[in-house]
mmCIF file of C-alpha atoms in Angstrom:
data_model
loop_
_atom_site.group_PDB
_atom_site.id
_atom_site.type_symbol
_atom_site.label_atom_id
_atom_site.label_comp_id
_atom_site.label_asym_id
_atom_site.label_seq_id
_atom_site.Cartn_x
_atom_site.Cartn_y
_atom_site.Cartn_z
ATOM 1 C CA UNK Y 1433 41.302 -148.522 -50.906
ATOM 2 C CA UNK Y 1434 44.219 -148.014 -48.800
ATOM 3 C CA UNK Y 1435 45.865 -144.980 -47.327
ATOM 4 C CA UNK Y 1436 48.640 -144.872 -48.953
ATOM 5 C CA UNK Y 1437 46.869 -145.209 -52.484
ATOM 6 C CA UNK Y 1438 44.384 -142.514 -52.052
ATOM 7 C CA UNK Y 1439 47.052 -140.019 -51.372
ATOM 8 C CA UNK Y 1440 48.717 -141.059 -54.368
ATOM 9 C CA UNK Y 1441 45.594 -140.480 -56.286
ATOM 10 C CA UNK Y 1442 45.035 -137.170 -54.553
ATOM 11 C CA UNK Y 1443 41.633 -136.662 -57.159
ATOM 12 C CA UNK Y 1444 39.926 -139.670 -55.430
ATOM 13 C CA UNK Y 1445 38.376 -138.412 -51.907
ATOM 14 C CA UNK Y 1446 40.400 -137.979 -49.279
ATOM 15 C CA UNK Y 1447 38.253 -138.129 -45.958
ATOM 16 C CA UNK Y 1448 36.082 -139.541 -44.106
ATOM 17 C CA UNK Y 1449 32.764 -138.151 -43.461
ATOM 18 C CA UNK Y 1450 33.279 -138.785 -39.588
ATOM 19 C CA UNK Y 1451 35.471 -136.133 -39.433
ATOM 20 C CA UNK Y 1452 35.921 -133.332 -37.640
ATOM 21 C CA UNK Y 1453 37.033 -129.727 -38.779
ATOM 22 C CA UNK Y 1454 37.668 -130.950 -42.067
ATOM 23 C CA UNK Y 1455 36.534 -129.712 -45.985
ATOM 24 C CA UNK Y 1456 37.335 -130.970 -49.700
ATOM 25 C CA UNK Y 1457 36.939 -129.468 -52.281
ATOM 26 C CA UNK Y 1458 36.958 -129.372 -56.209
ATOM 27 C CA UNK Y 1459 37.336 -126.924 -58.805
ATOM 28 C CA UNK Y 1460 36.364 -126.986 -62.295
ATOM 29 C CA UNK Y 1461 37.171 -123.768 -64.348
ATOM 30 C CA UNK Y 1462 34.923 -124.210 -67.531
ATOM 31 C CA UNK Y 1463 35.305 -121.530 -70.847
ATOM 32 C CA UNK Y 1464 33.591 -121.690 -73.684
ATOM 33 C CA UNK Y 1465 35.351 -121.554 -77.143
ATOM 34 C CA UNK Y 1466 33.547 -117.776 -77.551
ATOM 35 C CA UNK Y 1467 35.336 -116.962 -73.748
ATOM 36 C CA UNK Y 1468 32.558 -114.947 -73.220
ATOM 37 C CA UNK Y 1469 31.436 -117.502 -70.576
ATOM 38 C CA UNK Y 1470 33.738 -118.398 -68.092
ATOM 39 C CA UNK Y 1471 32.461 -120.257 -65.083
ATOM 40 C CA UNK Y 1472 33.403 -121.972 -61.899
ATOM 41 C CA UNK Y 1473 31.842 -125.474 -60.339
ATOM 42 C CA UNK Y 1474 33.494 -125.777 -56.795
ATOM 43 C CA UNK Y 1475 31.593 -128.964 -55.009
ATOM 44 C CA UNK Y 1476 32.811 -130.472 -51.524
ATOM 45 C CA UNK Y 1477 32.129 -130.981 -48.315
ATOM 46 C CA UNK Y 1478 32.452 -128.822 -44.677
ATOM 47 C CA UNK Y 1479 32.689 -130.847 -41.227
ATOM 48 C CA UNK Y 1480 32.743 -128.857 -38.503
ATOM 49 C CA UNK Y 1481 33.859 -129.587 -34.803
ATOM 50 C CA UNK Y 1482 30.633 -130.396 -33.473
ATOM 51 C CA UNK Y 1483 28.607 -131.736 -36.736
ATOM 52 C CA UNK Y 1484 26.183 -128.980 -36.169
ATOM 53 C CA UNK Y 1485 26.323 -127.045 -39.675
ATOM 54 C CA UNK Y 1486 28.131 -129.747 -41.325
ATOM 55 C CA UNK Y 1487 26.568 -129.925 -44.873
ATOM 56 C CA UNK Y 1488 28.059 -130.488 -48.411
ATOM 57 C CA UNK Y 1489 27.832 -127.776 -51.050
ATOM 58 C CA UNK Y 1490 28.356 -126.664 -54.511
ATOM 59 C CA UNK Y 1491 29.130 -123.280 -55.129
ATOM 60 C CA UNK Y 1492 28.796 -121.873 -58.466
ATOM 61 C CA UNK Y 1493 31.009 -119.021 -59.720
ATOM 62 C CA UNK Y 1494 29.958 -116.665 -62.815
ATOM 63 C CA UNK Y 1495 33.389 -114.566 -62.882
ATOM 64 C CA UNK Y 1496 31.829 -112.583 -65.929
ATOM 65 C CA UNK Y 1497 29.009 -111.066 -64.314
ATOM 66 C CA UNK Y 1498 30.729 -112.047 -61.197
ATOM 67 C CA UNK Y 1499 27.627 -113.561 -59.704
ATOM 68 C CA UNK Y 1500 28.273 -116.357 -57.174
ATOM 69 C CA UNK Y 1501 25.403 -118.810 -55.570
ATOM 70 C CA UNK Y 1502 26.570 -121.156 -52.586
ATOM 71 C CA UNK Y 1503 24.059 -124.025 -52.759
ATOM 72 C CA UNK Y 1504 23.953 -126.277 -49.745
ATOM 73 C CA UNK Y 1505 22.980 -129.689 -49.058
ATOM 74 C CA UNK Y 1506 22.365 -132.496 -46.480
ATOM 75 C CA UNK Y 1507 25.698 -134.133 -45.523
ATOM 76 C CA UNK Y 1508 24.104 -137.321 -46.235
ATOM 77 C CA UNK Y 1509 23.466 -136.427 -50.102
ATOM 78 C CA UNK Y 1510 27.102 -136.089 -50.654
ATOM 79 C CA UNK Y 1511 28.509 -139.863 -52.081
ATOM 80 C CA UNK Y 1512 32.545 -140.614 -53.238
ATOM 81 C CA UNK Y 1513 33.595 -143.647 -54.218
ATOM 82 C CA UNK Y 1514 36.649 -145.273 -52.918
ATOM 83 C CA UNK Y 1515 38.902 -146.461 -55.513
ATOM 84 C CA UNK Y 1516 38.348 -143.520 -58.314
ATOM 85 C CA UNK Y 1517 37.202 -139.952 -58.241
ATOM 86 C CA UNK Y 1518 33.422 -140.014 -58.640
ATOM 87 C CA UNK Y 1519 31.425 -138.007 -56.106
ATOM 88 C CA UNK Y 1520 27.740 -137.032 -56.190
ATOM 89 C CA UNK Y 1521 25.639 -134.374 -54.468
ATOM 90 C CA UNK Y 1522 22.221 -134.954 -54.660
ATOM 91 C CA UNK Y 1523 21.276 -134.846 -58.342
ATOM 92 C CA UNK Y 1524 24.844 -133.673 -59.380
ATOM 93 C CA UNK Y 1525 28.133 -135.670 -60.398
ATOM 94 C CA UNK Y 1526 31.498 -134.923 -60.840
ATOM 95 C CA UNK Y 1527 34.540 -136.668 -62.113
ATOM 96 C CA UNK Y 1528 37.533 -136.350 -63.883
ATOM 97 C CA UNK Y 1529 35.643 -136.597 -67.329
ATOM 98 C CA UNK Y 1530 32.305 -135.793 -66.831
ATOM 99 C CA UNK Y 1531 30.093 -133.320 -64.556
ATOM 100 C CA UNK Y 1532 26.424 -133.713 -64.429
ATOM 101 C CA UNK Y 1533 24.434 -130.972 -62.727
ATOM 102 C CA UNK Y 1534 21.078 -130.677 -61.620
ATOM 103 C CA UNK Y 1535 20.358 -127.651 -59.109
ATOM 104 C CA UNK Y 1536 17.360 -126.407 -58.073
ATOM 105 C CA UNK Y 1537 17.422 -123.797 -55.185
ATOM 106 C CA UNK Y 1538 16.176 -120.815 -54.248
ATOM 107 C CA UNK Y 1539 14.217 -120.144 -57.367
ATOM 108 C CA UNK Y 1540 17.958 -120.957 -59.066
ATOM 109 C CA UNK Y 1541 17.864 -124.109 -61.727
ATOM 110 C CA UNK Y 1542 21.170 -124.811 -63.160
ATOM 111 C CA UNK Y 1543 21.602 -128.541 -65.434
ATOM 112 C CA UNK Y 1544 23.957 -129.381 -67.788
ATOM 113 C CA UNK Y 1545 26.074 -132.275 -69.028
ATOM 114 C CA UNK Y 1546 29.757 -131.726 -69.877
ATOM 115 C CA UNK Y 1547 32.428 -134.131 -70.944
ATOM 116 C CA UNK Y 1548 35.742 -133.202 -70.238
ATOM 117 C CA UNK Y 1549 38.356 -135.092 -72.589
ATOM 118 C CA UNK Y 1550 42.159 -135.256 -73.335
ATOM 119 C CA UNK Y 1551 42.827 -134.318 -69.659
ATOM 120 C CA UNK Y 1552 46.420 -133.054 -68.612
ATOM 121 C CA UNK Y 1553 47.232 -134.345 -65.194
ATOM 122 C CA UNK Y 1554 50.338 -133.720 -63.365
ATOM 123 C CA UNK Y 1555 52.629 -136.359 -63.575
ATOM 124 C CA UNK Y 1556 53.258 -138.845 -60.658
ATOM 125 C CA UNK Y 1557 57.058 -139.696 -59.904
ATOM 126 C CA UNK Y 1558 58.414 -141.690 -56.574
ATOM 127 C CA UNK Y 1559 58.175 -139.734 -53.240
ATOM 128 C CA UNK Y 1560 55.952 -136.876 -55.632
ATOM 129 C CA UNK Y 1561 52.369 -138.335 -55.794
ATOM 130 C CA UNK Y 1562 51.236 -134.926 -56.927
ATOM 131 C CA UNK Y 1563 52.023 -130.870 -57.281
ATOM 132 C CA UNK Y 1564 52.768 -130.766 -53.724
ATOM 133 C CA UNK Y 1565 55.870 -132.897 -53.996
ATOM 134 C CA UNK Y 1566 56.946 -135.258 -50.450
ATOM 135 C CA UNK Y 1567 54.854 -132.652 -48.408
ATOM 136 C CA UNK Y 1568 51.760 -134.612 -49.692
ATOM 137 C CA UNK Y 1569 52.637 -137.775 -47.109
ATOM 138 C CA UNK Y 1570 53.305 -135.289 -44.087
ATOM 139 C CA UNK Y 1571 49.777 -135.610 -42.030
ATOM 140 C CA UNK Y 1572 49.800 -131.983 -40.412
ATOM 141 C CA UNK Y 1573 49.527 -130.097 -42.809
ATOM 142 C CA UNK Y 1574 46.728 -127.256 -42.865
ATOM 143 C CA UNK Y 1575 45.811 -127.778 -46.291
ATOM 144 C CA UNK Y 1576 46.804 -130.078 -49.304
ATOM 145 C CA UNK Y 1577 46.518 -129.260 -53.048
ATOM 146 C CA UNK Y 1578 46.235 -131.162 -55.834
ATOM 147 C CA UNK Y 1579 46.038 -130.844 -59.917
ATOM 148 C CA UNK Y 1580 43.380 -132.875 -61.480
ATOM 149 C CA UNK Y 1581 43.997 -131.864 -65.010
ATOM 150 C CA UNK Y 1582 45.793 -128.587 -66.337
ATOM 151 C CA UNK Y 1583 44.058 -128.663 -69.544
ATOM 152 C CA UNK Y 1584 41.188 -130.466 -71.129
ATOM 153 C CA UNK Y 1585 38.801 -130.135 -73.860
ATOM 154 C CA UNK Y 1586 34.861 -129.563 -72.987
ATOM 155 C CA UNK Y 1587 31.878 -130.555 -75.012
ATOM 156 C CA UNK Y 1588 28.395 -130.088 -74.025
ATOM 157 C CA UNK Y 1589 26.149 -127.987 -72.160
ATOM 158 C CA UNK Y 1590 25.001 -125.624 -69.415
ATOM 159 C CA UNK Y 1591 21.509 -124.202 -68.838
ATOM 160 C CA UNK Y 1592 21.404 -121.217 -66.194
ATOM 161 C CA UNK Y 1593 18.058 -120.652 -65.870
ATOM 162 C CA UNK Y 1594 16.981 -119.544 -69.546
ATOM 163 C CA UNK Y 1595 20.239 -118.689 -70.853
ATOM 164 C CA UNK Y 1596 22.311 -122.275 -72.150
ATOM 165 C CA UNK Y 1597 25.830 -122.340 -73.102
ATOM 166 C CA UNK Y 1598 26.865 -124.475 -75.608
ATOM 167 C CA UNK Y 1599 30.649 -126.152 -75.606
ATOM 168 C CA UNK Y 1600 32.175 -127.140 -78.511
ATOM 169 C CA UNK Y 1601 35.638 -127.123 -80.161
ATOM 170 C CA UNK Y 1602 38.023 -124.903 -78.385
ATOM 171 C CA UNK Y 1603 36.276 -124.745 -75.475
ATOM 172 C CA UNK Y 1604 38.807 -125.447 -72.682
ATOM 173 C CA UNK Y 1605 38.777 -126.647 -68.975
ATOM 174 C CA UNK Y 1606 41.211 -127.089 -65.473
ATOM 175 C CA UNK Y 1607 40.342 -128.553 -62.313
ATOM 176 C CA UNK Y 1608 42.099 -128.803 -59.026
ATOM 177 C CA UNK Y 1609 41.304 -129.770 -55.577
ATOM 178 C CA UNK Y 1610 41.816 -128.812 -51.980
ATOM 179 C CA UNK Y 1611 41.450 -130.585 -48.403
ATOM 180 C CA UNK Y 1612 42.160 -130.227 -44.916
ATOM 181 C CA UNK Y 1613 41.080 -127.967 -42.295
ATOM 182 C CA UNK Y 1614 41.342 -124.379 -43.054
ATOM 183 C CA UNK Y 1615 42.671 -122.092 -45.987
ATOM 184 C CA UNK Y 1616 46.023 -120.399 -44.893
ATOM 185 C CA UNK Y 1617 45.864 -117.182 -43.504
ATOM 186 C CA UNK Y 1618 47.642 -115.500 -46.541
ATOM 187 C CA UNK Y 1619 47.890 -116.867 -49.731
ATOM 188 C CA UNK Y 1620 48.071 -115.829 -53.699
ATOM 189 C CA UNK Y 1621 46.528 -118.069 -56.301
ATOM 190 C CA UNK Y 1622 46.618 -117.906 -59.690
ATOM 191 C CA UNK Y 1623 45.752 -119.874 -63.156
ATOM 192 C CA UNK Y 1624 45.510 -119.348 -66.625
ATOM 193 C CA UNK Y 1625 45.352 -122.093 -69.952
ATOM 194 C CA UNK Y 1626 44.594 -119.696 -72.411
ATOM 195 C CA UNK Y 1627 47.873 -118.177 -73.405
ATOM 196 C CA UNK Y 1628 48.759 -116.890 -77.436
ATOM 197 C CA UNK Y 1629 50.572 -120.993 -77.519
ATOM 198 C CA UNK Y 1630 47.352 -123.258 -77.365
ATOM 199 C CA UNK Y 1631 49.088 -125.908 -75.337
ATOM 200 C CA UNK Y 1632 49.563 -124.110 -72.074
ATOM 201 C CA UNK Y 1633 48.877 -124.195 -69.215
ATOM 202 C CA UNK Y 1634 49.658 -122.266 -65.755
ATOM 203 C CA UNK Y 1635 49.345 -122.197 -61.721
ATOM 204 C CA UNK Y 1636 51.005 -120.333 -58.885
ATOM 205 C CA UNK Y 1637 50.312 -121.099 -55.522
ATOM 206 C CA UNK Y 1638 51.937 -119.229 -52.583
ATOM 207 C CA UNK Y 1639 50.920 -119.112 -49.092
ATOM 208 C CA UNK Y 1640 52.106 -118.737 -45.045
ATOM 209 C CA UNK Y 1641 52.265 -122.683 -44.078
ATOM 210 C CA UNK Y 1642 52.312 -123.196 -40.040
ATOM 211 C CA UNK Y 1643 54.140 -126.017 -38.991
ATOM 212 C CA UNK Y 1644 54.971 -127.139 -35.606
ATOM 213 C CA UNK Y 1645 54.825 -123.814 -33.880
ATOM 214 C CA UNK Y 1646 56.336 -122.001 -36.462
ATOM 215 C CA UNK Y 1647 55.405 -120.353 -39.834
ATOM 216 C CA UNK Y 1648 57.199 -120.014 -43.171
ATOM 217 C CA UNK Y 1649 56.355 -119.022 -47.027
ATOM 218 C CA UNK Y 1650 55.715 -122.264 -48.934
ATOM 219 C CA UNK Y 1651 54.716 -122.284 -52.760
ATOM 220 C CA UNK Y 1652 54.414 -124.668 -55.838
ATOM 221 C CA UNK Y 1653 54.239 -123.391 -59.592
ATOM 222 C CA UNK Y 1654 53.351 -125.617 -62.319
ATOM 223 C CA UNK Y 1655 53.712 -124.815 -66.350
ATOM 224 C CA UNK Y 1656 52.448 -127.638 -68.745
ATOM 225 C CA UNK Y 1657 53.941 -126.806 -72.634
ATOM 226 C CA UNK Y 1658 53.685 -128.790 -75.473
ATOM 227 C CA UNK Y 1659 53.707 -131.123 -73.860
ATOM 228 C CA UNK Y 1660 56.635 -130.396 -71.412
ATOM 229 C CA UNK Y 1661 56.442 -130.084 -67.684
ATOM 230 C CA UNK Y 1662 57.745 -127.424 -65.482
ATOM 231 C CA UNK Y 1663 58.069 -127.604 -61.357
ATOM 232 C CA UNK Y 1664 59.143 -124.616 -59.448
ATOM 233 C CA UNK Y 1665 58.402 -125.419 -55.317
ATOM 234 C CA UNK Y 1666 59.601 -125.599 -51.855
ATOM 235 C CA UNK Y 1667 60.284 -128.701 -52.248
ATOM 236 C CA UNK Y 1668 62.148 -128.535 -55.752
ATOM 237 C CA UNK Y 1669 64.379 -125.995 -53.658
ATOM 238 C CA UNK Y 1670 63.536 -123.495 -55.775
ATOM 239 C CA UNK Y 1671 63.548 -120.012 -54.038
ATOM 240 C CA UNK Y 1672 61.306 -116.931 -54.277
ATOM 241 C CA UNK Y 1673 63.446 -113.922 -55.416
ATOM 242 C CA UNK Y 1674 61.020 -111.033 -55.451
ATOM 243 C CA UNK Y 1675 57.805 -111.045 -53.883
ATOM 244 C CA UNK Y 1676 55.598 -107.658 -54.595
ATOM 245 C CA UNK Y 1677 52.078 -107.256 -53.460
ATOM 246 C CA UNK Y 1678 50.024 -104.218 -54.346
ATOM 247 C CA UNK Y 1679 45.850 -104.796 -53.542
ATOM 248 C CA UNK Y 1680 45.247 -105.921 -57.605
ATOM 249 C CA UNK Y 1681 48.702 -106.922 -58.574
ATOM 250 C CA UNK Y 1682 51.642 -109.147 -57.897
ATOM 251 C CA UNK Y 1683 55.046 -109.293 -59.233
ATOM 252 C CA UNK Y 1684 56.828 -112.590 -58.438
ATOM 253 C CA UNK Y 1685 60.307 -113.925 -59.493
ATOM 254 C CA UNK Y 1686 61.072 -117.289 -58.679
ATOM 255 C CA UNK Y 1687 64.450 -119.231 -59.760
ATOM 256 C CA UNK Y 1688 66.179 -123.038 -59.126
ATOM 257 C CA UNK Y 1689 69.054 -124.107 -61.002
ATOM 258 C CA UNK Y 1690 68.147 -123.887 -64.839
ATOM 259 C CA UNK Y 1691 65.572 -121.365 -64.776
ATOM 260 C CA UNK Y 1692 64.350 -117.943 -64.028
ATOM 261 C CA UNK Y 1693 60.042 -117.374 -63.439
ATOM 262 C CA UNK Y 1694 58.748 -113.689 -63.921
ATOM 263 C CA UNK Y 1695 55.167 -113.480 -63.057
ATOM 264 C CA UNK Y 1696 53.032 -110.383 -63.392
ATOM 265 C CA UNK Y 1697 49.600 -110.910 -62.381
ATOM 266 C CA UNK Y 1698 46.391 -108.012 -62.857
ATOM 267 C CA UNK Y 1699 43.744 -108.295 -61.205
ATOM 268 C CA UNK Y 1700 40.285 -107.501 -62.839
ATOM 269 C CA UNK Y 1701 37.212 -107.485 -61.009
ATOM 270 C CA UNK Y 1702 36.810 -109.681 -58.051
ATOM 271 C CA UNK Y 1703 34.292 -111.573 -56.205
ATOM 272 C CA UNK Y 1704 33.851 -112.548 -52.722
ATOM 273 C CA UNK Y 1705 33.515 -116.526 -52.167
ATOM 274 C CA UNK Y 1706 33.201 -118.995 -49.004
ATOM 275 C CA UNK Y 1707 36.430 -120.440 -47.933
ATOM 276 C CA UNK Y 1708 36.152 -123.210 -45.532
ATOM 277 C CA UNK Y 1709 37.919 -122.418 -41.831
ATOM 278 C CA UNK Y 1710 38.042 -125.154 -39.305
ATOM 279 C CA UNK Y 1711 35.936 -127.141 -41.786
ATOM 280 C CA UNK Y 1712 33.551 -124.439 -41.506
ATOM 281 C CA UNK Y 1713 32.556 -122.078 -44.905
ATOM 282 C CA UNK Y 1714 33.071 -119.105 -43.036
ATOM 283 C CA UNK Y 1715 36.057 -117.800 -44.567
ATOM 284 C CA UNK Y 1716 36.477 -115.358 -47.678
ATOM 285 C CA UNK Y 1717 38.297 -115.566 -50.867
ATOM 286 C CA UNK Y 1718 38.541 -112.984 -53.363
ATOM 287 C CA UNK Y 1719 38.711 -114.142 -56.990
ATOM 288 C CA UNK Y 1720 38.399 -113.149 -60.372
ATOM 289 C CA UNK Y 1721 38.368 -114.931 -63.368
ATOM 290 C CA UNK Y 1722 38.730 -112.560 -65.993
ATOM 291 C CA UNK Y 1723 42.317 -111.593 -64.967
ATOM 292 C CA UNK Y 1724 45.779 -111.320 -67.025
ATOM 293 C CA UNK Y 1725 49.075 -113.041 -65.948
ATOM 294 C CA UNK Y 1726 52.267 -111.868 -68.017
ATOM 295 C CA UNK Y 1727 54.657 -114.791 -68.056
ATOM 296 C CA UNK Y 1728 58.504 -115.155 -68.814
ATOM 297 C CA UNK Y 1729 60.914 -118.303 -68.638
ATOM 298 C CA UNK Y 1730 64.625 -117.302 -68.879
ATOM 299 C CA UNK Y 1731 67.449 -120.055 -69.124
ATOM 300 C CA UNK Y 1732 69.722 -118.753 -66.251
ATOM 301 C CA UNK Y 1733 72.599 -119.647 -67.812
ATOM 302 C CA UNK Y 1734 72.716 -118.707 -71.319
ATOM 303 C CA UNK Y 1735 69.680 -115.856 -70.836
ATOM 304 C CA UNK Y 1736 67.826 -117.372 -73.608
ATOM 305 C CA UNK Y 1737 64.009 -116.575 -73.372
ATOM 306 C CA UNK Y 1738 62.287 -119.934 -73.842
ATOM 307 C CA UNK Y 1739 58.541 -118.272 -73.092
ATOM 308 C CA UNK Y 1740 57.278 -114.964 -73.075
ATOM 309 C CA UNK Y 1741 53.614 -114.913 -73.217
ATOM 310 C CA UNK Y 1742 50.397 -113.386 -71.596
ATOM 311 C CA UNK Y 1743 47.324 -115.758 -69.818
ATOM 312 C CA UNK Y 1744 44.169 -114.183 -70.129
ATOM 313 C CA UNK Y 1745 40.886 -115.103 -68.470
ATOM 314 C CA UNK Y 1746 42.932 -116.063 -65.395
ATOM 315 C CA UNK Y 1747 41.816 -116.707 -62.102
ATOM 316 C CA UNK Y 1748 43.489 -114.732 -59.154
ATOM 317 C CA UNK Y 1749 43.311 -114.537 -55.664
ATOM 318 C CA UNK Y 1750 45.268 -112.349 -53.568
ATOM 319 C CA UNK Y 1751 44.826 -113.051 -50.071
ATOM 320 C CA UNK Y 1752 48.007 -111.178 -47.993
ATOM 321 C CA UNK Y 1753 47.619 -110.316 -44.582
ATOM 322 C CA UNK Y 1754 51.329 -108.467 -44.853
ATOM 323 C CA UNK Y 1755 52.733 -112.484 -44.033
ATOM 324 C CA UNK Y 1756 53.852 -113.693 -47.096
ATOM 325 C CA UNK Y 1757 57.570 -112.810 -47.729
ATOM 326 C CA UNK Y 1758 60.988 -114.134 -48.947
#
């Protein structure tokens, strides 16, 4: 497949394995229709500089009990194929409507088969292959994001160790991606699809982007509901209005022409997980999954509230080193 294609199908794999200080990654947020199981599947690969701890991985997240396992493998069990999004690690596959897993490590065994149907991606427009808009085609870029599906429906099963969850109506899923070379130095992240309104569906990313010397605030917000899309970003010329970061809470206005976006995010507890940095899992990321974003849409110019509604079992990172700001 060519270049040009694969970045506008930013699910498919995006490297090579020949290179350097480079990671990809996948993430597939799984809750069961009892959400007393929420659970995290985050496979990918880490090159470093040298190719001396280059391996791929899959790191599985529990963020009820909050347990987290980071299973490594051989670089050369890690398979993608080139004109859709399959990849396979060892035993395990993932793609955008299935996941197969079969792990057996360190006196861990994890298997399961899932099927993940009526998937909500993010629309694809001219110039915006993706959530991250134009800024997708420019090659620089410290990391690139993409939205796999915003909502889906899960059937099937997992089996962690003796315990087995079982996935049936109601049970709901997201998955997103990363790649590049490093996570940014300060970031927030945020999701949530399981708001009061069924079909919902939430993410906030903000972070300090460097470019070409220099360093600014960048972000991207999607809302899928009923069916309707909503894109707040840089590159939408939206702007951030009010940025407040305490150590478990942020409290984030964001407007463009039509609308206002008041997020209130809560923290609950958090768990410490590899982060790749140089292409190298050496950095931290603090996440929970059991976390509540209060959400408001206000039609600037008549004041009407369109939304008002709370996501629970959110995920939320909050990464600031003191950089990110208006």
């Amino acid at each position: 497949m060519g270049k040009w294609k694969k970045i506008n199908n930013s699910e498919i794999f995006q490297g090579k394995l020949k290179k350097k200080s480079y990671f990809e990654g996948w993430y597939f947020k799984l809750v069961d229709e009892t959400e007393r199981n929420i659970i995290a599947i985050i496979p990918g690969i880490a090159l470093d500089k040298k190719k001396n701890t280059s391996h791929s991985f899959i790191q599985f997240f529990d963020g009820i009990s909050g347990k987290a396992n980071y299973f490594k493998y051989a670089i050369e069990d890690f398979k993608a194929e080139e004109t859709f999004f399959k990849i396979k690690i060892a035993n395990s596959e993932f793609s955008e409507n299935s996941i197969v897993l079969d792990i057996n490590q360190f006196d861990q065994k994890i298997t399961g088969e899932l099927r993940l149907r009526n998937l909500i991606p993010w629309p694809k427009k001219f110039l915006n292959p993706g959530i991250m808009g134009f800024f997708t085609y420019l090659p620089f870029l410290q990391t690139y994001h993409g939205l796999v599906s915003m909502n889906h429906d899960i059937s099937g099963y997992l089996r962690i160790g003796d315990k087995k969850i079982t996935y049936d109506k109601g049970s709901k899923g997201y998955t997103e991606k990363d790649w590049g070379s490093s996570f940014p130095s300060s970031w927030i992240w945020m999701q949530s699809n399981h708001f009061s309104e069924y079909q919902m569906s939430f993410m906030l990313s903000i972070a300090t982007i460097p470019m070409m010397g220099n360093k600014f605030t960048g972000f991207l917000a999607a809302i899928w509901r009923k069916g309707k899309f909503y894109n707040f970003a840089t590159y939408t010329r939206a702007r951030i209005r009010l940025i407040k970061i305490r150590e478990k809470s942020a409290h984030i206005i964001i407007e463009d022409k039509k609308f206002r976006l008041i997020v209130n995010a809560y923290q609950d507890k958090a768990t410490d997980l590899k982060a790749p940095s140089m292409g190298i899992m050496l950095g931290h990321c603090i996440e929970s999954m059991t976390s509540r974003i209060s959400l408001k849409l206000q039609d600037r110019t008549t004041n009407k509230i369109i939304f008002n509604d709370v996501g629970k079992n959110a995920g939320l990172e909050i990464m600031d080193n003191d950089e990110l700001e208006i």
